[in-house]
mmCIF file with all atom_site columns, C-alpha atoms in Angstrom:
data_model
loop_
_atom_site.group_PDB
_atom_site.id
_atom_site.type_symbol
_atom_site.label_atom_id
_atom_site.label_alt_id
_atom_site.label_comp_id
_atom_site.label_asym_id
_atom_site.label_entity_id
_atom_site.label_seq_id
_atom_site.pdbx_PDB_ins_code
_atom_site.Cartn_x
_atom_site.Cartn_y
_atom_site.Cartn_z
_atom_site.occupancy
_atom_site.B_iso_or_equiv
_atom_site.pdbx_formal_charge
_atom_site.auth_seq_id
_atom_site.auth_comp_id
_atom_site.auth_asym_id
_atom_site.auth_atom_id
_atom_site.pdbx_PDB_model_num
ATOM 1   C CA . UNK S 1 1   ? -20.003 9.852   35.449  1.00 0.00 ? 250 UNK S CA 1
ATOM 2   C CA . UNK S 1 2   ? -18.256 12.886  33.348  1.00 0.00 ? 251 UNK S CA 1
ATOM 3   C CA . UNK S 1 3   ? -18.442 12.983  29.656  1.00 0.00 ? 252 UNK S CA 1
ATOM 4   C CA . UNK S 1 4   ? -15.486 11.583  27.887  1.00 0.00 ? 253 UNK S CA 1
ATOM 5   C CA . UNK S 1 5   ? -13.507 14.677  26.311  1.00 0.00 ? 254 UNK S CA 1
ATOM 6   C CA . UNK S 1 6   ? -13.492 14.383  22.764  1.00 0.00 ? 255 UNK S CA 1
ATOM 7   C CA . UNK S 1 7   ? -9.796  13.520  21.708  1.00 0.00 ? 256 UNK S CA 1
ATOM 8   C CA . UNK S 1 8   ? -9.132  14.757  18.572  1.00 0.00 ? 257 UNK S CA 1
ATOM 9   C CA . UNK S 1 9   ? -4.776  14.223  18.338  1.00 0.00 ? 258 UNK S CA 1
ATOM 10  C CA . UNK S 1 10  ? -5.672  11.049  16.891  1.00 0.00 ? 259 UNK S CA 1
ATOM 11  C CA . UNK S 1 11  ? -7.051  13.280  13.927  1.00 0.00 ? 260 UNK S CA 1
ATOM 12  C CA . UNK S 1 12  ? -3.506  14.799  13.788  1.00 0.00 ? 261 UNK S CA 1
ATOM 13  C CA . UNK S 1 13  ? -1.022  11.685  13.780  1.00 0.00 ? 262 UNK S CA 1
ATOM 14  C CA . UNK S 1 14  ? 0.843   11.986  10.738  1.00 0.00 ? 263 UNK S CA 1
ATOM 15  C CA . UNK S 1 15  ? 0.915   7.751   10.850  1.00 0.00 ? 264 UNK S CA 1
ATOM 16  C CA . UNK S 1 16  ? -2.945  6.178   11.919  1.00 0.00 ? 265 UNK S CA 1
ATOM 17  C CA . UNK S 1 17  ? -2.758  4.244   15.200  1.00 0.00 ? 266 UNK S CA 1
ATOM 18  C CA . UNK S 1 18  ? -2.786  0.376   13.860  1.00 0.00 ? 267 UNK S CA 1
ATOM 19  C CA . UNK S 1 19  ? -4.683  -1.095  17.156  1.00 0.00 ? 268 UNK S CA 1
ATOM 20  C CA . UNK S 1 20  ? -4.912  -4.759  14.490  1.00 0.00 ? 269 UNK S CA 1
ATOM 21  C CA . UNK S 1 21  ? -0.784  -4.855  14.150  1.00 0.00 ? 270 UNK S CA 1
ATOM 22  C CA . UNK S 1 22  ? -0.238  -7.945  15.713  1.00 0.00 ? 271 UNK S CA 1
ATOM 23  C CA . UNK S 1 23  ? -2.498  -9.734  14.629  1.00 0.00 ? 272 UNK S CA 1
ATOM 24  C CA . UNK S 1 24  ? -2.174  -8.879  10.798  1.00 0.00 ? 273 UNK S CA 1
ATOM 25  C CA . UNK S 1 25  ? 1.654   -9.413  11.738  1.00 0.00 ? 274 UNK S CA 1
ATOM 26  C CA . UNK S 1 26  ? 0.335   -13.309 12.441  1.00 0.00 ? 275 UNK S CA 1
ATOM 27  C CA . UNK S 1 27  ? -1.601  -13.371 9.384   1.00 0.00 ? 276 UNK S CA 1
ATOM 28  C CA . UNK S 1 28  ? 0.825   -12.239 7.413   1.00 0.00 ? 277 UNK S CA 1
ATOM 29  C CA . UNK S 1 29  ? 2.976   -15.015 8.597   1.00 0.00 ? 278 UNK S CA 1
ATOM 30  C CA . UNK S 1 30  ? 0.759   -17.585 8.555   1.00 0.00 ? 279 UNK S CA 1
ATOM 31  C CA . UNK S 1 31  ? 0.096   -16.637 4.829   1.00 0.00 ? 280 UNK S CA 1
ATOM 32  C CA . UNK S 1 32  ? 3.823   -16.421 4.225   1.00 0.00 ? 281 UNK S CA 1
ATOM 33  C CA . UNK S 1 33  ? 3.610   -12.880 3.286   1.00 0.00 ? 282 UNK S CA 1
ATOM 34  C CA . UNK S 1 34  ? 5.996   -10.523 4.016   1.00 0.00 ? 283 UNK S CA 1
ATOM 35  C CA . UNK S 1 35  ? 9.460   -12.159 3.985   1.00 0.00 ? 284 UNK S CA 1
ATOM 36  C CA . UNK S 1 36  ? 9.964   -12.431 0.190   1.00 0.00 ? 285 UNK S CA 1
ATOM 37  C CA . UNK S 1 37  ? 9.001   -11.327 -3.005  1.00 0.00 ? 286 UNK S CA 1
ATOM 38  C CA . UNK S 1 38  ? 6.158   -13.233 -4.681  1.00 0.00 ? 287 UNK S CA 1
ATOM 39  C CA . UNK S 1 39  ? 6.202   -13.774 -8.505  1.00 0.00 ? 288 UNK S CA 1
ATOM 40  C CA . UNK S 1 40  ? 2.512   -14.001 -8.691  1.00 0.00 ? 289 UNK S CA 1
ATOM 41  C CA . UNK S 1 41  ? 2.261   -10.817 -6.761  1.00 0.00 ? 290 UNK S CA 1
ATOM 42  C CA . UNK S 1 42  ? 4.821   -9.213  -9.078  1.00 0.00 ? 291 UNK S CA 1
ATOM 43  C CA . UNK S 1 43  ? 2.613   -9.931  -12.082 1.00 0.00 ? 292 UNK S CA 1
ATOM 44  C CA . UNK S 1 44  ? -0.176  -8.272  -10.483 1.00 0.00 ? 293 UNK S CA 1
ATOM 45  C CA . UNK S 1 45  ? 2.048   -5.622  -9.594  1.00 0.00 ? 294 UNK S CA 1
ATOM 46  C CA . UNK S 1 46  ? 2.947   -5.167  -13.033 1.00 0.00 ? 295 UNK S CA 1
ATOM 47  C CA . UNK S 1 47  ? -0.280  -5.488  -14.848 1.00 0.00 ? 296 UNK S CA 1
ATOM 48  C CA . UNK S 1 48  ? -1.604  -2.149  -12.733 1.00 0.00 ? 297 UNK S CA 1
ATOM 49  C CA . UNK S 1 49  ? 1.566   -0.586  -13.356 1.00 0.00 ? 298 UNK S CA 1
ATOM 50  C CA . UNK S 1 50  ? 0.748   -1.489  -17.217 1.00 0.00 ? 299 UNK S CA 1
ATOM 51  C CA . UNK S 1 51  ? -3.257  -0.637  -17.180 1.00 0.00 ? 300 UNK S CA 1
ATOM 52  C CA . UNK S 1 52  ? -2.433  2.728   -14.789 1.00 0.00 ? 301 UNK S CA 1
ATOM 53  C CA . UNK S 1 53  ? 0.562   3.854   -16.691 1.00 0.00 ? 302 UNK S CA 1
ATOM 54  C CA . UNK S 1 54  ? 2.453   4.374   -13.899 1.00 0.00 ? 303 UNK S CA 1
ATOM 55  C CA . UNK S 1 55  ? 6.042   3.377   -13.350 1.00 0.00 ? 304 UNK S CA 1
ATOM 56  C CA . UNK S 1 56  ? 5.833   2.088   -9.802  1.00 0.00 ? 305 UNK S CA 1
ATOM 57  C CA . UNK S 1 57  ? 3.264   -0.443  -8.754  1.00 0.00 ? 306 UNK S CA 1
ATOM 58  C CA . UNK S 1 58  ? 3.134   -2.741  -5.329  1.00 0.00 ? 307 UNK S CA 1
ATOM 59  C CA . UNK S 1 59  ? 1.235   -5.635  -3.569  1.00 0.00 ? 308 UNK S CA 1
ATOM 60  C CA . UNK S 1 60  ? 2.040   -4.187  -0.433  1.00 0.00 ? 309 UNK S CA 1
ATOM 61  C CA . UNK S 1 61  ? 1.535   -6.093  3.076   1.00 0.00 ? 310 UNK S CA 1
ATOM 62  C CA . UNK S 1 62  ? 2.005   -4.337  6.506   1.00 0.00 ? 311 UNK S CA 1
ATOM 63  C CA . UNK S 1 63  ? 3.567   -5.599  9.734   1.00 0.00 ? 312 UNK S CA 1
ATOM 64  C CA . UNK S 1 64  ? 3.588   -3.842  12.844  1.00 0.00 ? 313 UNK S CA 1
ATOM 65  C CA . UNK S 1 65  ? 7.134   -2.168  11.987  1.00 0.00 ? 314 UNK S CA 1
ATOM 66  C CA . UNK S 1 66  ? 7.493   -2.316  8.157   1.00 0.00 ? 315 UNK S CA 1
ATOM 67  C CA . UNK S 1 67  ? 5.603   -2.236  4.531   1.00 0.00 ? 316 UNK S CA 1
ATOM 68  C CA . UNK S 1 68  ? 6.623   -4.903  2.905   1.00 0.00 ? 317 UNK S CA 1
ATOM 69  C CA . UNK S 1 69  ? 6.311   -5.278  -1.366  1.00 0.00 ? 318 UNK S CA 1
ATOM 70  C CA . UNK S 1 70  ? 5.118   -8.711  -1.819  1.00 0.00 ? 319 UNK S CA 1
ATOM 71  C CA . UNK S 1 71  ? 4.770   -7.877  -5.200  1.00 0.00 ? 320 UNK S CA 1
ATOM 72  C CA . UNK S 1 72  ? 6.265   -5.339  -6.951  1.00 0.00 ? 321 UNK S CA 1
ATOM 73  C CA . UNK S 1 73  ? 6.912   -2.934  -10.305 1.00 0.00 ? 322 UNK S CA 1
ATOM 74  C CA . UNK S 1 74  ? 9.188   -0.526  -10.664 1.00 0.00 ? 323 UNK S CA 1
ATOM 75  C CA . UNK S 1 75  ? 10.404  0.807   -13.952 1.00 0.00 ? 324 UNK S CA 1
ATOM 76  C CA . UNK S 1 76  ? 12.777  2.813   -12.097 1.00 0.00 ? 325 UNK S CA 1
ATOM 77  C CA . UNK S 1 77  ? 14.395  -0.010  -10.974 1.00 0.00 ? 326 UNK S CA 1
ATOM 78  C CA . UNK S 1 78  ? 17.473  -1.947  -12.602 1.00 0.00 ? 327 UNK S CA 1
ATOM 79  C CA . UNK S 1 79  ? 16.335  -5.335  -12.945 1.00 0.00 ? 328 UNK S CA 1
ATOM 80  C CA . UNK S 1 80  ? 20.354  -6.687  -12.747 1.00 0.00 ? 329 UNK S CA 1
ATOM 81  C CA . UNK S 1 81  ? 20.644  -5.160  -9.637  1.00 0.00 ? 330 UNK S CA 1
ATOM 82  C CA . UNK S 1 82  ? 18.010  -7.507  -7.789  1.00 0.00 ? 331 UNK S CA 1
ATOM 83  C CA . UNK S 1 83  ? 15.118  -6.795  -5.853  1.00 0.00 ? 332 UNK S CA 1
ATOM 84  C CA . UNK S 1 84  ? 16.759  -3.294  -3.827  1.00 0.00 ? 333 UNK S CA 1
ATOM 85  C CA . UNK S 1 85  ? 18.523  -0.889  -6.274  1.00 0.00 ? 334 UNK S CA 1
ATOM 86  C CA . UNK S 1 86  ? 20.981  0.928   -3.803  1.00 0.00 ? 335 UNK S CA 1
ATOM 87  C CA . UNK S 1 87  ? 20.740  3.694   -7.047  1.00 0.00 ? 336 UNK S CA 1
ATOM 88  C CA . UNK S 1 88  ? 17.242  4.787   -5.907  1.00 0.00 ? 337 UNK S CA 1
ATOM 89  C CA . UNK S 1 89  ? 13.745  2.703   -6.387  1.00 0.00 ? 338 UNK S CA 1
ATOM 90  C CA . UNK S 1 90  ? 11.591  2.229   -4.031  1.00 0.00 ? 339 UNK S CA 1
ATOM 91  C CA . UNK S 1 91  ? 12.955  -1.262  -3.164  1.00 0.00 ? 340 UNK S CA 1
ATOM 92  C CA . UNK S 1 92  ? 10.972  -4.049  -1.134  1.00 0.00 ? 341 UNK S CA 1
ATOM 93  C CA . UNK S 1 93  ? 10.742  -2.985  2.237   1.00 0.00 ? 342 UNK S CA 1
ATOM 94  C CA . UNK S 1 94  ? 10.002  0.579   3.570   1.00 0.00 ? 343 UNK S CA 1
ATOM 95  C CA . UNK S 1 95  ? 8.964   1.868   7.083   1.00 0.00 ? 344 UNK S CA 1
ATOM 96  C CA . UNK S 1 96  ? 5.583   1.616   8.353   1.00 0.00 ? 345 UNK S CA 1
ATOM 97  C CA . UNK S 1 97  ? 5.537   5.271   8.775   1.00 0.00 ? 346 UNK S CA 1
ATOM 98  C CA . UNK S 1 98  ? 6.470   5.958   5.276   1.00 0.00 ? 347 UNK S CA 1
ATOM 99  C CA . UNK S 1 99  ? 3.992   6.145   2.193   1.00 0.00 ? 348 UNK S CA 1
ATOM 100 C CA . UNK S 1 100 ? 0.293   6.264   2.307   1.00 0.00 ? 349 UNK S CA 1
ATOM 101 C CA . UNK S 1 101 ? -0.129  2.896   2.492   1.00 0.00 ? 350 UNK S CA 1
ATOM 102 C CA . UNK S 1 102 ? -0.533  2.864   6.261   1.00 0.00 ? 351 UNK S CA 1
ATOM 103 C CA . UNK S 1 103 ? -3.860  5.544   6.017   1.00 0.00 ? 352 UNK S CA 1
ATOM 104 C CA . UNK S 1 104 ? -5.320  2.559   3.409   1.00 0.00 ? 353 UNK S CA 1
ATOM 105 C CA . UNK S 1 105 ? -5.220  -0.116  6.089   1.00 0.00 ? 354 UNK S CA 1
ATOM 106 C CA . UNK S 1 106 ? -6.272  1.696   9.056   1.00 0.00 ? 355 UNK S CA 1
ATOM 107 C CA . UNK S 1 107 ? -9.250  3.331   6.694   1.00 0.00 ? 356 UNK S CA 1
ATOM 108 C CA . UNK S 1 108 ? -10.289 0.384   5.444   1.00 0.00 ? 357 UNK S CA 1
ATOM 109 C CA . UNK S 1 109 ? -10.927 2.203   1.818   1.00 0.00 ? 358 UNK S CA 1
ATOM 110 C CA . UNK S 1 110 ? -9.107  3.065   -1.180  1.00 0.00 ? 359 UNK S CA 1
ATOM 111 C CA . UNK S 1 111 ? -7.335  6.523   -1.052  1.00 0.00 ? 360 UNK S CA 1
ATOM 112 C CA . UNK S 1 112 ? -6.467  8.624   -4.730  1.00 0.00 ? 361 UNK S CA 1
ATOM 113 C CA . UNK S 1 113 ? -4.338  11.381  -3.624  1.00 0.00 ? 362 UNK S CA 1
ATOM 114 C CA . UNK S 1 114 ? -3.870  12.951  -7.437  1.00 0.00 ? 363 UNK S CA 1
ATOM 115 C CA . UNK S 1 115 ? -1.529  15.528  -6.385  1.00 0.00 ? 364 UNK S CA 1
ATOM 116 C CA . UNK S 1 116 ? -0.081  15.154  -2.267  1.00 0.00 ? 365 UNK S CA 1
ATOM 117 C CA . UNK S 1 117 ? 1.052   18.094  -2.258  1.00 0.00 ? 366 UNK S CA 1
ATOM 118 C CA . UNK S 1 118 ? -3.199  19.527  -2.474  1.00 0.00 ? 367 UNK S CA 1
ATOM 119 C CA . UNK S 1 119 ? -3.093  17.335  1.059   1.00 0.00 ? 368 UNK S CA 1
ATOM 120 C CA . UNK S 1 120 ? -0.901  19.193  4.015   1.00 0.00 ? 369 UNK S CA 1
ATOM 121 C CA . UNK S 1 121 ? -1.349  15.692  5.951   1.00 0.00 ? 370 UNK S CA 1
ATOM 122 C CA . UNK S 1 122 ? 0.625   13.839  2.954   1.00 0.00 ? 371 UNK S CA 1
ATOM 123 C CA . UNK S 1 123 ? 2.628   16.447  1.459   1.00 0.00 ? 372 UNK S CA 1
ATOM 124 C CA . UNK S 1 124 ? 5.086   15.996  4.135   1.00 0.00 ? 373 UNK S CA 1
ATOM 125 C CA . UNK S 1 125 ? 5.316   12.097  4.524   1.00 0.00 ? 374 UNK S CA 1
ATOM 126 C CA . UNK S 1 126 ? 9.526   11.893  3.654   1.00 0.00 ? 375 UNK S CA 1
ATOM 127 C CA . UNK S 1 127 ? 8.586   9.653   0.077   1.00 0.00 ? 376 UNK S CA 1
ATOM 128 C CA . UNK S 1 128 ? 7.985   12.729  -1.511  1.00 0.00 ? 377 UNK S CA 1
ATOM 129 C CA . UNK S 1 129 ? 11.333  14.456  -0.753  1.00 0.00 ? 378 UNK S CA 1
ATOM 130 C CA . UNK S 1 130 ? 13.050  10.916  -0.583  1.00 0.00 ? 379 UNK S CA 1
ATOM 131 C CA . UNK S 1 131 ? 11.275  8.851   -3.731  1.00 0.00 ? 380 UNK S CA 1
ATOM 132 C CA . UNK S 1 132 ? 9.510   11.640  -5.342  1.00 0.00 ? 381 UNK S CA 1
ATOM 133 C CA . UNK S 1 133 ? 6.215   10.351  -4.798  1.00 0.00 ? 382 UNK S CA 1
ATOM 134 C CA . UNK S 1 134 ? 4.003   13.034  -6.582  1.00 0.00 ? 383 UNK S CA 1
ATOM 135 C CA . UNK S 1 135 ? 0.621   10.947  -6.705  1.00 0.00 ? 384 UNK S CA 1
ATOM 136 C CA . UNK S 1 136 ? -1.122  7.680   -5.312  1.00 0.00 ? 385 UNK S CA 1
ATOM 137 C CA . UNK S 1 137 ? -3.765  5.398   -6.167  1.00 0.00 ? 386 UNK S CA 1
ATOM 138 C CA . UNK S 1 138 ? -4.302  2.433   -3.447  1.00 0.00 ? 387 UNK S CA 1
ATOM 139 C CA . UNK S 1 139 ? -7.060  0.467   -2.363  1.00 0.00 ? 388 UNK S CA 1
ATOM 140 C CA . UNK S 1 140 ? -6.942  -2.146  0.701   1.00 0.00 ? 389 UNK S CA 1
ATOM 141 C CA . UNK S 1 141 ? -6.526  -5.587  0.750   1.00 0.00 ? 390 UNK S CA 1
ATOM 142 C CA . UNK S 1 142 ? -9.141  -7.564  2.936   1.00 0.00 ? 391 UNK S CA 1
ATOM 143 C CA . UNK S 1 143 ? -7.888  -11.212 3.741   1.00 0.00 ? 392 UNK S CA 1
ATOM 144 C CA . UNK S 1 144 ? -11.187 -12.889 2.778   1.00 0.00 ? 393 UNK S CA 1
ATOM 145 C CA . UNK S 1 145 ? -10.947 -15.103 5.907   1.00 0.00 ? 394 UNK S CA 1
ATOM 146 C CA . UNK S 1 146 ? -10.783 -12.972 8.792   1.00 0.00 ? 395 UNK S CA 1
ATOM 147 C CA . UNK S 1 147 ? -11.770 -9.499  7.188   1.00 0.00 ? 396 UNK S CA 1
ATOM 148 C CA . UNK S 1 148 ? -8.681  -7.597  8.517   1.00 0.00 ? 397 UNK S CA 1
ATOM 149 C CA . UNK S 1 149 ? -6.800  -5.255  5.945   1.00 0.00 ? 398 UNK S CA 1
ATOM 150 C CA . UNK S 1 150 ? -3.670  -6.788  5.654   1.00 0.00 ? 399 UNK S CA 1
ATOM 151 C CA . UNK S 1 151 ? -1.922  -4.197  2.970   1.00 0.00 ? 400 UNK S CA 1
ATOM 152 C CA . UNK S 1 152 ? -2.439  -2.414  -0.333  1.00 0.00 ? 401 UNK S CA 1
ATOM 153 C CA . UNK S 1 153 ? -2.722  -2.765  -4.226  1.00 0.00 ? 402 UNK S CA 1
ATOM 154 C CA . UNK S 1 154 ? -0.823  0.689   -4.965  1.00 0.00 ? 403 UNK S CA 1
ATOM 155 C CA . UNK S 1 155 ? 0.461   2.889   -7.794  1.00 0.00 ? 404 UNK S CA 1
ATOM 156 C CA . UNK S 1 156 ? 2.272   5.663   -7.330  1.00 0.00 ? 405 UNK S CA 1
ATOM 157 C CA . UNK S 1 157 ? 4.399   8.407   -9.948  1.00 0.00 ? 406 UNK S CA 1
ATOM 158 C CA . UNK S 1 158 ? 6.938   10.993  -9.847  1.00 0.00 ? 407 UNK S CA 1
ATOM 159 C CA . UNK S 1 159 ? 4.479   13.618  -10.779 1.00 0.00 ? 408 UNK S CA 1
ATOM 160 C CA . UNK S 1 160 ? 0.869   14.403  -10.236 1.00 0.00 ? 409 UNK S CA 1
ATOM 161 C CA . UNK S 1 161 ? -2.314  12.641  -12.357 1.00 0.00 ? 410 UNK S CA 1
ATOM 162 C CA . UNK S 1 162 ? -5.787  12.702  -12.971 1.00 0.00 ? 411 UNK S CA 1
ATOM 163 C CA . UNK S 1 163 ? -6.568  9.001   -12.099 1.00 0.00 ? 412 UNK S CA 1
ATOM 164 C CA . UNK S 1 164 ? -9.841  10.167  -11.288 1.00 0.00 ? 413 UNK S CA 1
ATOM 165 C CA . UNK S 1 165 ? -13.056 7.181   -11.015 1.00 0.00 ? 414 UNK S CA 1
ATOM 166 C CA . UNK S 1 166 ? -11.771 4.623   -13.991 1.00 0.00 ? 415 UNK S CA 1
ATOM 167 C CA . UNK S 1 167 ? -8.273  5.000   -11.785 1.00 0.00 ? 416 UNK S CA 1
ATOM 168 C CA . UNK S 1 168 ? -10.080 4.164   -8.972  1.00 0.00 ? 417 UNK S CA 1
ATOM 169 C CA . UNK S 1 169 ? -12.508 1.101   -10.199 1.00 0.00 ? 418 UNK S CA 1
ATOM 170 C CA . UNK S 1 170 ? -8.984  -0.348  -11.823 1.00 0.00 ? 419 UNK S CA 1
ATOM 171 C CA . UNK S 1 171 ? -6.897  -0.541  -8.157  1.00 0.00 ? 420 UNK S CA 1
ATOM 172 C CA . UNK S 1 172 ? -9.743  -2.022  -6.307  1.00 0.00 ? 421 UNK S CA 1
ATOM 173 C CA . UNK S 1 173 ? -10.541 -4.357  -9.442  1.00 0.00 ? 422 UNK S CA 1
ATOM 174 C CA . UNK S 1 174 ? -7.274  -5.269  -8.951  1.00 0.00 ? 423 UNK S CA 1
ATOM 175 C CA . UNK S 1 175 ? -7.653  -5.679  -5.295  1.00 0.00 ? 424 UNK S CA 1
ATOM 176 C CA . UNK S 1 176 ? -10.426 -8.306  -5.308  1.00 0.00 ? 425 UNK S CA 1
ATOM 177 C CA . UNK S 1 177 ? -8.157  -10.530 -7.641  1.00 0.00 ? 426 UNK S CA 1
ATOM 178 C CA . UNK S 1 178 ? -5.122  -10.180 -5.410  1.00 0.00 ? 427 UNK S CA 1
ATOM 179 C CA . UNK S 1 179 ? -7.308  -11.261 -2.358  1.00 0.00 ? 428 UNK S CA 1
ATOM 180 C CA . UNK S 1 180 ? -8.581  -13.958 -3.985  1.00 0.00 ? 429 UNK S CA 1
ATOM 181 C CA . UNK S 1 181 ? -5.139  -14.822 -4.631  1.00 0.00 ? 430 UNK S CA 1
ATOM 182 C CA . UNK S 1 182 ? -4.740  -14.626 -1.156  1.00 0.00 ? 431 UNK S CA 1
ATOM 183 C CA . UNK S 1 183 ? -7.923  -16.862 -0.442  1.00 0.00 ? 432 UNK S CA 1
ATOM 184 C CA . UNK S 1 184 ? -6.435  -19.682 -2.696  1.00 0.00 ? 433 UNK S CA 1
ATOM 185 C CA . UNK S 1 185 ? -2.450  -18.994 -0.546  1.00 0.00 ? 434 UNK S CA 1
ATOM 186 C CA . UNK S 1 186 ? -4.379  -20.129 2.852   1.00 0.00 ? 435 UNK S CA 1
ATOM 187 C CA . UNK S 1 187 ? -5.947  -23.114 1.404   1.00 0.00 ? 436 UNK S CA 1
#
């Protein structure tokens, strides 16, 4: 039998290949996540936001077409307007292909991108031209029960920051206490 070739376009894709979709898709909706916002979530959301200093934080969840914020803070936002500010915000649902949430789940590890635009494959995802997304802190969330990465604790700002390791220990601090959250929503 011939070798394989080594394909490396999978290296390239701008958005990872997400083989576990459907089936996070069916976790997510057996959890209930992913259809509307959760006030629980948007504590948590807010309480990185507050400990980070940035203005935008999310409980993000990830079907097979969308990202979905489950939780969400966004000092950007109007709160009188509701949960999408037509005025700009990041609002609570976003494609799949947009953000850096998508490279969280499909590595299965946090991700600190202090400045995209040092990163050629982020620099050009659309949320920095469209939101302004200058800088991102996220770290997966693993569904305690069946292990898959079903989303992201995130923070992102307008312009770039040293988050550096305390940064990092705070998101995926955060992350164990969302997906124990989680643990106690499928009981």
């Amino acid at each position: 039998m011939p070798p394989t070739p080594l394909d490396l376009t999978a290296r390239l894709l701008l958005t990872p290949q997400d083989p576990e979709g459907p089936a996070r898709a069916a976790r997510l909706k057996e959890l209930g996540l992913g259809d509307e916002p959760i006030p629980k979530l948007d504590a948590y959301a807010h309480e990185l936001a507050r400990i980070t200093g940035a203005p935008v934080a999310a409980v993000n969840v990830i079907d097979e077409q969308r990202q979905y914020f489950a939780g969400l803070y966004d000092a950007t936002m109007d709160p009188a307007k509701g949960p999408v500010d037509p005025n700009g915000g990041l609002g609570r649902v976003m494609p799949r292909e947009l953000g850096y949430c998508v490279h969280v789940v499909a590595r299965r590890t946090a991700l600190v991108l202090e400045d995209v635009s040092d990163f050629a494959r982020f620099a050009v995802n659309a949320v920095v031209d469209e939101v302004g997304v200058a800088t991102y802190l996220g770290a997966p969330l693993i569904d305690p029960l069946s292990g898959m990465a079903l989303g992201t604790v995130c923070a992102v700002d307008q312009r770039p920051r040293p988050w550096g390791q305390e940064g990092l220990r705070t998101v995926k601090a955060m992350a164990a206490e969302v997906q124990q959250e989680i643990l106690r929503r499928s009981r």
